[in-house]
mmCIF file with all atom_site columns, C-alpha atoms in Angstrom:
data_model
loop_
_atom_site.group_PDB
_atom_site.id
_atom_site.type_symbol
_atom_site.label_atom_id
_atom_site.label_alt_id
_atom_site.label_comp_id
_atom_site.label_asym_id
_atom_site.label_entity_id
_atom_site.label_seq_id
_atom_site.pdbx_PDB_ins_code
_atom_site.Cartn_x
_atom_site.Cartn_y
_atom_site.Cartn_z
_atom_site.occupancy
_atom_site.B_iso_or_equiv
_atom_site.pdbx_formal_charge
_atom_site.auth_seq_id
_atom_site.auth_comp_id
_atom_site.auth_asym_id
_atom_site.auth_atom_id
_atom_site.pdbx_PDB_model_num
ATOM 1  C CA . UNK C 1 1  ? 0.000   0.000   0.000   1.00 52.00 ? 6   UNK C CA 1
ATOM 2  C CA . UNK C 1 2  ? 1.204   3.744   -0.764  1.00 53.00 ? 7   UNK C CA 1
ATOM 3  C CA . UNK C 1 3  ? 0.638   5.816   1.960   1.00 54.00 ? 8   UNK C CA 1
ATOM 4  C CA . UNK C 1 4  ? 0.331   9.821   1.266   1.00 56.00 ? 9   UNK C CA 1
ATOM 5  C CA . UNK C 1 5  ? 0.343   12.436  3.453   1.00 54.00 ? 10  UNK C CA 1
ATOM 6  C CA . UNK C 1 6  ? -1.202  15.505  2.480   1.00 53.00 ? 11  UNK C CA 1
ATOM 7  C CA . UNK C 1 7  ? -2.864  18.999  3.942   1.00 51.00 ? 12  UNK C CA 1
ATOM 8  C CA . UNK C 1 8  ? -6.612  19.278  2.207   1.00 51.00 ? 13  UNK C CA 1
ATOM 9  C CA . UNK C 1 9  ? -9.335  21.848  2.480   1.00 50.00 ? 14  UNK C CA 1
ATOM 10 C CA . UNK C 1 10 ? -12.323 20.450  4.129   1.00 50.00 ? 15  UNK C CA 1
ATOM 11 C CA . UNK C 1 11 ? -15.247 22.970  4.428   1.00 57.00 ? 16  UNK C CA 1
ATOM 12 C CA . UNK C 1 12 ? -13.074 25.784  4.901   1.00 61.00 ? 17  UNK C CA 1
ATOM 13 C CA . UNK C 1 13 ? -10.315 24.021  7.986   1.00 65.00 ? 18  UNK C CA 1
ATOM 14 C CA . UNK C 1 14 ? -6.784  22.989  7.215   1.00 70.00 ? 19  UNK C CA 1
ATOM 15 C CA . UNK C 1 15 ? -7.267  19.384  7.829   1.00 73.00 ? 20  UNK C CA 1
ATOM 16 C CA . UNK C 1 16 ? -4.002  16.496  7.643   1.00 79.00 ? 21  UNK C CA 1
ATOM 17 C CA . UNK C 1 17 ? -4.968  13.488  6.318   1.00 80.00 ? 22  UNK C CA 1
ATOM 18 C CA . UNK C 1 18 ? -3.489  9.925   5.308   1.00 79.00 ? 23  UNK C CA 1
ATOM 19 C CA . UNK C 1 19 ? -4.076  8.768   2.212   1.00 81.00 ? 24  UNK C CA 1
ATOM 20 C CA . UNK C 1 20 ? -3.714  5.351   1.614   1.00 79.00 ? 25  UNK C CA 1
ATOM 21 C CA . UNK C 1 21 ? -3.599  3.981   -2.316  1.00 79.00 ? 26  UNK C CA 1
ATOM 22 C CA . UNK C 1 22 ? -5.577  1.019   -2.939  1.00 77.00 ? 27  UNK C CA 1
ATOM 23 C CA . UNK C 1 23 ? -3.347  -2.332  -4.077  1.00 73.00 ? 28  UNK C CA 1
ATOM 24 C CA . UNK C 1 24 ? -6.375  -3.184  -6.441  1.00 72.00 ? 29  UNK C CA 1
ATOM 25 C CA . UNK C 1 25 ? -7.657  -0.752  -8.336  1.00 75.00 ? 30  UNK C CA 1
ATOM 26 C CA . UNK C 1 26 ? -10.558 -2.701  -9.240  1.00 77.00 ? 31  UNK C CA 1
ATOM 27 C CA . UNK C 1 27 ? -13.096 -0.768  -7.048  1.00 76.00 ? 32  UNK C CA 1
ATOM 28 C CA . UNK C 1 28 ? -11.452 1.686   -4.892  1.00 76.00 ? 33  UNK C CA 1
ATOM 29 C CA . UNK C 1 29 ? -8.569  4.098   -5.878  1.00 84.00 ? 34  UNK C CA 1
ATOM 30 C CA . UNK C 1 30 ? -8.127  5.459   -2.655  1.00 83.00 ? 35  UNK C CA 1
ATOM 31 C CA . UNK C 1 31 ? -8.912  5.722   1.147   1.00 82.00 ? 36  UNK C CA 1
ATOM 32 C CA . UNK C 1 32 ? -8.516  8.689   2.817   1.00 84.00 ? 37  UNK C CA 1
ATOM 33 C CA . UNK C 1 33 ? -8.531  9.325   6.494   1.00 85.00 ? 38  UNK C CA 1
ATOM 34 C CA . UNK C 1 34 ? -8.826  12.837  8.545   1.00 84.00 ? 39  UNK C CA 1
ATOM 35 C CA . UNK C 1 35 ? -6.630  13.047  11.257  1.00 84.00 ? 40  UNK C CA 1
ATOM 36 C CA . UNK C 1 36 ? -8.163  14.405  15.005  1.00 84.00 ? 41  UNK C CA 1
ATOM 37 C CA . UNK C 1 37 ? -6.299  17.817  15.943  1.00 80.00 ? 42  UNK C CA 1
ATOM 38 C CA . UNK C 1 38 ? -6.027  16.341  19.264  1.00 83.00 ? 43  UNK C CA 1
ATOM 39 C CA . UNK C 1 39 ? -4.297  12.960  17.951  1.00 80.00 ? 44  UNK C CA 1
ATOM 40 C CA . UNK C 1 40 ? -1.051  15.627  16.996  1.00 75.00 ? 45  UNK C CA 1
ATOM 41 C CA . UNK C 1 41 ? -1.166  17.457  20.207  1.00 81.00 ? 46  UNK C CA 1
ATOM 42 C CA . UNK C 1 42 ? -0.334  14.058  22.089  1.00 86.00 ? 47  UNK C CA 1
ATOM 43 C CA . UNK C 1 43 ? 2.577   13.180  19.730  1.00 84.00 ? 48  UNK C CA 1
ATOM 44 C CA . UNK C 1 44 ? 1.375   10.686  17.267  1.00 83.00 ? 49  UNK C CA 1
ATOM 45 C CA . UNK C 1 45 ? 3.738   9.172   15.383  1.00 84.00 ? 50  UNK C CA 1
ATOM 46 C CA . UNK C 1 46 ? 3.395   9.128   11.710  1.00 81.00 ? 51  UNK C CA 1
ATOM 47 C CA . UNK C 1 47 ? 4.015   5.588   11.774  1.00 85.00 ? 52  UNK C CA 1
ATOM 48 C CA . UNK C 1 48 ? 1.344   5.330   14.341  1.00 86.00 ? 53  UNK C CA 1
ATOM 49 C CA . UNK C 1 49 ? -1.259  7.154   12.341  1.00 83.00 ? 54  UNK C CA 1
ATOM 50 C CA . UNK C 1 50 ? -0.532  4.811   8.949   1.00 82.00 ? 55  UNK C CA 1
ATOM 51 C CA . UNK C 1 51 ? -0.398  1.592   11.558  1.00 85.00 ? 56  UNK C CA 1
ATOM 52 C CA . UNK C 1 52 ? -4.077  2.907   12.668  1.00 86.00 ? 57  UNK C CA 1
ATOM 53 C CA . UNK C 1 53 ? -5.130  3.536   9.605   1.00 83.00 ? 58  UNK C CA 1
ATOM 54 C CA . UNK C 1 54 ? -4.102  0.071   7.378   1.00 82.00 ? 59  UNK C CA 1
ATOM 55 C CA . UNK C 1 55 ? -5.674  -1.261  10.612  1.00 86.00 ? 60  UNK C CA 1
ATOM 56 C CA . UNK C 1 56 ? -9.261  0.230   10.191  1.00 85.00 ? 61  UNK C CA 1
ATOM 57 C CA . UNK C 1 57 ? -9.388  -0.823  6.373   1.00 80.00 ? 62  UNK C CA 1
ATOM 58 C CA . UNK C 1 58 ? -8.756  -4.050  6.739   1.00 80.00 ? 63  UNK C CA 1
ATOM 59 C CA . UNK C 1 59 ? -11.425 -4.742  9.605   1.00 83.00 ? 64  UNK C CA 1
ATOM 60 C CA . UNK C 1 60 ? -13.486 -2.604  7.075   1.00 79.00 ? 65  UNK C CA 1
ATOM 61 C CA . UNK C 1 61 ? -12.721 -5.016  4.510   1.00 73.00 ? 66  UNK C CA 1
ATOM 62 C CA . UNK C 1 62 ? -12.712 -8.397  6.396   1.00 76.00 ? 67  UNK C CA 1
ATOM 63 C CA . UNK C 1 63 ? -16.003 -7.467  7.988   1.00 73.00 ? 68  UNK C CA 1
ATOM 64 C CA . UNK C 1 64 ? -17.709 -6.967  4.714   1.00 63.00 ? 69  UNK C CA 1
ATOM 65 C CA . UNK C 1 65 ? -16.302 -10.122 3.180   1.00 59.00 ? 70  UNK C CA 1
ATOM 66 C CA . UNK C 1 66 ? -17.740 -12.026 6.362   1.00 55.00 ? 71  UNK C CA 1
ATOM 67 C CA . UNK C 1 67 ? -21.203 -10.577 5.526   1.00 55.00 ? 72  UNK C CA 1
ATOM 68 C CA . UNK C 1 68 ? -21.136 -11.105 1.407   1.00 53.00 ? 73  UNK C CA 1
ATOM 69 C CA . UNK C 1 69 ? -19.804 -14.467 2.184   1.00 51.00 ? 74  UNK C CA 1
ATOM 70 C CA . UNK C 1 70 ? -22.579 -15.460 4.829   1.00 50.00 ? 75  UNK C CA 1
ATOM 71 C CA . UNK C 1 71 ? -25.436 -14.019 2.431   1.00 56.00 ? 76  UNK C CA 1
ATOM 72 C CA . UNK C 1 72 ? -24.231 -15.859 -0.810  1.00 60.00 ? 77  UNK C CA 1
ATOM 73 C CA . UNK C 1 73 ? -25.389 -19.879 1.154   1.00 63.00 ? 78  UNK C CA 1
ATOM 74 C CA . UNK C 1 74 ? -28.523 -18.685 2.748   1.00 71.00 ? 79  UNK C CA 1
ATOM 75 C CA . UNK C 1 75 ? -29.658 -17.429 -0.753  1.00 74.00 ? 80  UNK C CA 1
ATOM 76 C CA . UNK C 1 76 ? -28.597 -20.964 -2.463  1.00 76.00 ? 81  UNK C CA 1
ATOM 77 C CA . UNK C 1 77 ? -30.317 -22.487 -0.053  1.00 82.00 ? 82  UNK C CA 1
ATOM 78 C CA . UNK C 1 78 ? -33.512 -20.847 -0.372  1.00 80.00 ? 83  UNK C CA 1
ATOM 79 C CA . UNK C 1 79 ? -33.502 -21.474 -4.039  1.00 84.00 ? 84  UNK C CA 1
ATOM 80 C CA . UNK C 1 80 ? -33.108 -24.559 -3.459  1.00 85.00 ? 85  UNK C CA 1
ATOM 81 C CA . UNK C 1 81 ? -35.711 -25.055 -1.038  1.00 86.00 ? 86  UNK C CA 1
ATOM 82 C CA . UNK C 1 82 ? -37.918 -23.452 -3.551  1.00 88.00 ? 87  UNK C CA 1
ATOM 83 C CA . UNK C 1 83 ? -37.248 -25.201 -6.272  1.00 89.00 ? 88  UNK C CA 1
ATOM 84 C CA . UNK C 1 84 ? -37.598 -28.518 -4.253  1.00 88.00 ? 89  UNK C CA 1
ATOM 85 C CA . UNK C 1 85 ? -41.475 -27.317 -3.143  1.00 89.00 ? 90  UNK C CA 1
ATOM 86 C CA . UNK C 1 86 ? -42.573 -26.280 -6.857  1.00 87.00 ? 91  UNK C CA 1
ATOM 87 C CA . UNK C 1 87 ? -41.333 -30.012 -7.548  1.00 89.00 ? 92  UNK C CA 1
ATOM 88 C CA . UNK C 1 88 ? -43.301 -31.354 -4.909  1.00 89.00 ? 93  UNK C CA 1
ATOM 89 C CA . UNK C 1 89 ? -45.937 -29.376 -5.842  1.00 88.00 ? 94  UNK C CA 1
ATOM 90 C CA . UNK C 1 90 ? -45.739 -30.159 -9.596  1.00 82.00 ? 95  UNK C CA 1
ATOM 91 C CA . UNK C 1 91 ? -45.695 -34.267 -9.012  1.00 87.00 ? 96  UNK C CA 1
ATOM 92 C CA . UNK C 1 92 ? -48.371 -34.186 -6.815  1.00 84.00 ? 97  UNK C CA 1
ATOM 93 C CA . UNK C 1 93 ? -50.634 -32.090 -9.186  1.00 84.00 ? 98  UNK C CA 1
ATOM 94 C CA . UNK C 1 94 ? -49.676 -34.813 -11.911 1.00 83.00 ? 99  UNK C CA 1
ATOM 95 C CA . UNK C 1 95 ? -50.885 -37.576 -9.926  1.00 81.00 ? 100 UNK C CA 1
ATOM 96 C CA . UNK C 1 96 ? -54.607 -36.068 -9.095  1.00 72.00 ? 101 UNK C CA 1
#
């Protein structure tokens, strides 16, 4: 990961924030991460503040893989399930 840091205008306030480049390009170019005023009066490092931030995205991104993944079997499932009853439901309609 490439890890930027740059002074940005947000709504008027000289802000710093870390910019981290994404590995894969596929979906995001870019996360970016505004820095607390506070965090530099007590001495952060800057090694601290790119350690905190890597950290955060990739909780971000292993908590959203935990929830695609879960969804993806439930939905098999019920189409399966359905499938199965219209089956049922088609033999037994056959047979009357």
């Amino acid at each position: 990961m490439e890890v930027q840091g740059v002074m940005k205008l947000v709504k008027g306030v000289s802000r710093r924030v870390i910019v981290i480049k994404s590995p894969d390009k596929n979906i995001f170019e870019e996360a970016i991460f505004i820095v607390r005023e506070d965090a530099l009066r007590r001495g952060v490092t800057r090694e601290e503040l790119v350690r905190e931030a890597q950290q955060v995205a990739n909780e971000y991104l292993s908590s959203n893989r935990k929830k695609k993944t879960g969804r993806k079997i439930p939905g098999l499932v019920y189409a399966l399930m359905g499938a199965g009853a219209f089956m049922i439901i088609y033999c037994v309609i056959q047979l009357l």
